[in-house]
XYZ file of C-alpha atoms in Angstrom:
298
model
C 10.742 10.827 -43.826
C 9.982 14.628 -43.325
C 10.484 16.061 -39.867
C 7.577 15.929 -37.732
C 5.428 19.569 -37.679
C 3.709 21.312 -34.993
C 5.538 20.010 -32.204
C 5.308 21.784 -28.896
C 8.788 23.491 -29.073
C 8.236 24.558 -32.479
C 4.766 26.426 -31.257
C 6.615 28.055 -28.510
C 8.928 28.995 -31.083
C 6.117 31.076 -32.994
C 4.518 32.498 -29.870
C 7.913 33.744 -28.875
C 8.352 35.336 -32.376
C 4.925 36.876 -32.398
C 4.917 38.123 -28.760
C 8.336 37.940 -27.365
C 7.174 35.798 -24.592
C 9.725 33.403 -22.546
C 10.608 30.805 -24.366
C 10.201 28.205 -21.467
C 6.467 30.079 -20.793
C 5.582 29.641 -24.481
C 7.005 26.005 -24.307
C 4.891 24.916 -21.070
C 1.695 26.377 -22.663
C 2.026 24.766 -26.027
C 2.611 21.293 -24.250
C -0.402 21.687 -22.072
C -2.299 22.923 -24.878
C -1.890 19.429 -26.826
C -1.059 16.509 -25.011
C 0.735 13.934 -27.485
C -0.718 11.102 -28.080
C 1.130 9.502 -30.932
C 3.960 7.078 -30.681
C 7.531 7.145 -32.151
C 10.485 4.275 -32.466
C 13.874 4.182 -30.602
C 15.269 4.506 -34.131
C 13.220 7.909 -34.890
C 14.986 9.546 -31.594
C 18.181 8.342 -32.403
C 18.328 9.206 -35.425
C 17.250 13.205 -34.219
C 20.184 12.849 -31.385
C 22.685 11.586 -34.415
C 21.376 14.625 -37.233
C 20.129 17.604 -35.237
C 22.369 20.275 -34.279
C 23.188 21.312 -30.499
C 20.644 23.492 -28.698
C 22.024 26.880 -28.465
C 19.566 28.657 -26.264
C 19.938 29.513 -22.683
C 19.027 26.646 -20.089
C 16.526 28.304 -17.444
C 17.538 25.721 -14.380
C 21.122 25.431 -15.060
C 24.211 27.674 -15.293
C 25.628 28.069 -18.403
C 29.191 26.066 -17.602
C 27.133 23.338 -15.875
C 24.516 22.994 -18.330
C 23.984 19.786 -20.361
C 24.795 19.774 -24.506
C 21.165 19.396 -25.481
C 18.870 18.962 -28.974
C 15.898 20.240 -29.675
C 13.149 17.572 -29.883
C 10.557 17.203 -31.971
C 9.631 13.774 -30.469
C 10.260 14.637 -26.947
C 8.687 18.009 -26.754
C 12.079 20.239 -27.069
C 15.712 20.113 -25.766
C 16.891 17.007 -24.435
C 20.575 16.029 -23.057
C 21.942 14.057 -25.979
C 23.657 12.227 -23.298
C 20.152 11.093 -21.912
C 19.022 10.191 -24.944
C 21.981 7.646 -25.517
C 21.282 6.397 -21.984
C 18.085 5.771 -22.961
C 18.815 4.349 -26.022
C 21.167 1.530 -24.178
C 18.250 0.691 -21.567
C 16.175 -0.324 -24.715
C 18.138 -1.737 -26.849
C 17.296 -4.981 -26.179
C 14.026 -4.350 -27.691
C 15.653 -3.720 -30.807
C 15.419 -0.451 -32.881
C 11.499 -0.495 -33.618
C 10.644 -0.590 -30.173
C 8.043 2.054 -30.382
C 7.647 4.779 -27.151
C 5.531 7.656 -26.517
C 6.189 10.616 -24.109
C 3.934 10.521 -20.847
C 4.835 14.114 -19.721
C 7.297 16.939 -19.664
C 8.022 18.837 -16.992
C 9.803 22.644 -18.856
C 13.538 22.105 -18.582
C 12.786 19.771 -15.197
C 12.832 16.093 -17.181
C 10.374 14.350 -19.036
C 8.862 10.813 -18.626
C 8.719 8.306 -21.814
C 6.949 5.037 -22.060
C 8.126 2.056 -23.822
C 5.617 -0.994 -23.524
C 5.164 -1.358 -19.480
C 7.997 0.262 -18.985
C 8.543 4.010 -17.939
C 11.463 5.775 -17.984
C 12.699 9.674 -16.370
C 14.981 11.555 -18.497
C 16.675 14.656 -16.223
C 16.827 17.901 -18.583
C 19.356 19.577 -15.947
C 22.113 17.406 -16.279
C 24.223 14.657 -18.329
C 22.888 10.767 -18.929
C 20.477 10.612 -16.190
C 17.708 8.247 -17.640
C 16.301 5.999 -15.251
C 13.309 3.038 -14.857
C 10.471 4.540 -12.957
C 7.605 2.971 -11.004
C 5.508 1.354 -13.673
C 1.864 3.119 -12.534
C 1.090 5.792 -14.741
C 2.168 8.920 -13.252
C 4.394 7.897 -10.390
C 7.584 9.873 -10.301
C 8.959 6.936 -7.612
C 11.588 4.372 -8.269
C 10.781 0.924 -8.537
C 12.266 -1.770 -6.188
C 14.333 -3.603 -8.934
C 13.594 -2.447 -12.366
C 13.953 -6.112 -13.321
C 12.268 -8.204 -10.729
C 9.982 -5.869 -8.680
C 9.418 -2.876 -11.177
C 7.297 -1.341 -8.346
C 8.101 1.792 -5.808
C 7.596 0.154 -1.989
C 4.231 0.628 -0.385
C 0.674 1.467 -1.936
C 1.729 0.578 -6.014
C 3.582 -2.426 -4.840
C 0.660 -3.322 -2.421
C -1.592 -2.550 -5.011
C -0.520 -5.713 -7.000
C -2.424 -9.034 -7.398
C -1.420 -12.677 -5.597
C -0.457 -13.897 -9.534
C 2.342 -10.838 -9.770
C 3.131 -10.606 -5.962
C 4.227 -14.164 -6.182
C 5.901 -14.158 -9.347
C 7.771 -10.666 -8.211
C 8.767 -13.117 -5.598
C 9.730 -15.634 -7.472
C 12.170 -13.649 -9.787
C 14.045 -11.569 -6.679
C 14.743 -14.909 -4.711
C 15.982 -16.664 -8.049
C 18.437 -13.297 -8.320
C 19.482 -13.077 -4.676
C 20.378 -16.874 -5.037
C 22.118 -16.498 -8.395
C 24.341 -13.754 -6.587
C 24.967 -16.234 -3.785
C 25.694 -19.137 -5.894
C 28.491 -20.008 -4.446
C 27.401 -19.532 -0.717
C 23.956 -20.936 -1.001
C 23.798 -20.463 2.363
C 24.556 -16.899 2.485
C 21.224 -15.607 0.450
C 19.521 -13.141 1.964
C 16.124 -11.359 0.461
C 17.223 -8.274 1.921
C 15.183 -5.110 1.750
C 13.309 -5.451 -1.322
C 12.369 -9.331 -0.268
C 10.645 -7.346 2.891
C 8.735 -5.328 1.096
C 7.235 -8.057 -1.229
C 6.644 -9.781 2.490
C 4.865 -6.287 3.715
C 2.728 -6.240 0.813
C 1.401 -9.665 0.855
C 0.325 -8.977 4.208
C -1.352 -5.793 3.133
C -3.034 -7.681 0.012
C -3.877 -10.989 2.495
C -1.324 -13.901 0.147
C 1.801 -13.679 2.982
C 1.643 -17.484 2.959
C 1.977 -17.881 -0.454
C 4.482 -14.974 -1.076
C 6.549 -15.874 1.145
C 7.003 -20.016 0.110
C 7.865 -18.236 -3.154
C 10.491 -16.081 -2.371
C 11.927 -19.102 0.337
C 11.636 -21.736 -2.016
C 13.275 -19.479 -4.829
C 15.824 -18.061 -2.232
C 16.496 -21.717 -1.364
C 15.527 -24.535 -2.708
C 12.505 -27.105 -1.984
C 13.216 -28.724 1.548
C 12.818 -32.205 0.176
C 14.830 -31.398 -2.711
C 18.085 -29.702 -0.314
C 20.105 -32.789 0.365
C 20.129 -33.860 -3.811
C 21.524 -30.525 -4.860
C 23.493 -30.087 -1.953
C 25.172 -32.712 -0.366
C 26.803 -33.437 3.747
C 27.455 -30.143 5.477
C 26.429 -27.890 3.045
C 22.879 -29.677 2.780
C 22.642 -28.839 6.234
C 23.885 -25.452 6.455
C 21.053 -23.962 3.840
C 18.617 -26.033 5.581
C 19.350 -24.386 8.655
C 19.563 -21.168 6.730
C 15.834 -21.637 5.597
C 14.431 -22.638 8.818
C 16.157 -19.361 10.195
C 14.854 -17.286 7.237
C 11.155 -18.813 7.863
C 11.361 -17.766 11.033
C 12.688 -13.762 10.239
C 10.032 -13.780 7.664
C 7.007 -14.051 10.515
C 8.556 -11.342 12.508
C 9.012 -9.278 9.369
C 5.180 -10.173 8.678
C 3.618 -9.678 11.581
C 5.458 -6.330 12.304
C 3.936 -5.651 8.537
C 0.842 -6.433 9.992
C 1.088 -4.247 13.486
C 1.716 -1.333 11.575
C -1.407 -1.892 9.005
C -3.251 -2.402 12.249
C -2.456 0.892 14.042
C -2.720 2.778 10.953
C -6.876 1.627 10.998
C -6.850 2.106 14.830
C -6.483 -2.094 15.769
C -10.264 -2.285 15.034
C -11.363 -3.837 11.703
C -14.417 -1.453 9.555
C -17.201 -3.956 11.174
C -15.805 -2.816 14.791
C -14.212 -6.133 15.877
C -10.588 -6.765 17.135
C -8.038 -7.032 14.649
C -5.989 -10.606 15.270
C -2.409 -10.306 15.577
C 0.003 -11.506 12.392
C -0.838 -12.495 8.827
C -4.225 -14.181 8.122
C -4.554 -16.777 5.193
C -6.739 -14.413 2.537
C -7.444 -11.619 4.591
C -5.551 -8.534 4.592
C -4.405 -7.236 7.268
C -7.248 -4.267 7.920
C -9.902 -7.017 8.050
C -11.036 -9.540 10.568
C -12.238 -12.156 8.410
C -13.261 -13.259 4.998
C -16.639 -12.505 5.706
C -15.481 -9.279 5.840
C -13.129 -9.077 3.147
C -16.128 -10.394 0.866
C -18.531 -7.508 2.665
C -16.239 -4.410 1.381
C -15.853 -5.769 -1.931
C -19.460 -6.034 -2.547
C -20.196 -2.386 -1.138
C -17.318 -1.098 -3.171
């Protein structure tokens, strides 16, 4: 297969040549001049980090001795840490060779952002194997809660997320917190992350049904605790849920305080904001009524 032409290094390349411009200045024009569209396979880039020779220019953020071994790109828009690359490479390779990617954006010798399916992933140009899972909107440089089970950052993209994914987000986190405390089943604890799942089902107006999923998940079905558990330890993780409902409610309605303040108590039709959680109303409405009002004005 011939090597790809007209890449954005390659055009910086030729402006440098024909006007001795910076070679980082030439490269930042080309790639805003054409944004790529087209998509290329994890086998494609490794087979340009296995063949193509090491970068031998000078690296504009980092000292020389400090400076990462790099390649220069023609899928990825111009030098690249091999070692990123490789990281990379062992993040996807359970989708197998031909899982095809495309770059999102490049930021000059910064780091660049590639897309693989839903997933989106930072590569850092200014040092060694830093490639890491990034918020899955388009565009956010965040990093998610749990790459695997809540592949959201906390806050607006996480709150931005329907009752279907909230409560299956919910579902998978309290299945892993209880797989890590398999042998304490007591002992689970949603921590942080489970939190912020509970703070954004009150924000989205599902806290009810969020959090079942992430107790039930964490826990087990209450009429279902004394036949996988059995004598004191039945009782123990039944005690542990009814303690966990309970921090859950304070957790929501201090989710739901702070929504509240932030809109100044009052909901957008003037009334009183209740206290806590509602059943399918967020928490910067008063009602359904009013819920249903903004969404047909939108």
């Amino acid at each position: 297969m011939p090597r790809r032409q007209n890449t954005a290094a390659q055009r910086a390349r030729e402006v440098q040549r024909e006007t001795g411009a910076k070679y980082t200045a030439a490269l930042r024009e080309a790639a805003e001049g054409t944004a790529r569209t087209g998509t290329f396979s994890l086998q494609e880039l490794l087979a340009e980090c296995a063949t193509l020779p090491q970068w031998t220019g000078v690296h504009p953020e980092v000292d020389e001795e400090w400076a990462p071994k790099m390649f220069d790109s023609a899928l990825l828009g111009g030098p690249v840490p091999y070692s990123a690359v490789l990281r990379l490479a062992g993040d996807l390779a359970v989708k197998g060779m031909s899982a095809e990617m495309r770059l999102e954006s490049r930021a000059d010798f910064s780091s660049l952002v590639v897309v693989c399916g839903v997933h989106r992933f930072e590569l850092l140009l200014t040092q060694s194997a830093w490639a890491y899972e990034l918020c899955r909107v388009p565009g956010c440089g965040s990093f998610p809660l749990s790459a695997r089970c809540i592949p959201y950052c906390e806050g607006e993209h996480l709150a931005e997320r329907s009752e279907a994914e909230l409560v299956r987000m919910a579902r998978d986190w309290g299945s892993d917190r209880r797989e890590d405390c398999s042998r304490t089943p007591a002992a689970v604890d949603p921590g942080y992350e489970g939190d912020q799942l509970l703070a954004a089902a009150v924000a989205r107006g599902v806290y009810f049904e969020v959090a079942d999923a992430l107790l039930v998940s964490c826990y087990e079905e209450r009429h279902m605790i004394e036949d996988v558990h059995h004598g004191l330890l039945a009782m123990e993780v039944s005690h542990a849920m009814d303690r966990e409902e309970l921090r859950m409610g304070k957790v929501a309605l201090a989710a739901a305080k702070r929504t509240q303040q932030a809109v100044g108590g009052r909901c957008a039709c003037g009334k009183q904001l209740l206290p806590g959680p509602q059943r399918g109303v967020p928490a910067r409405f008063c009602s359904r009524l009013c819920v249903l009002a903004s969404e047909h004005s939108a």
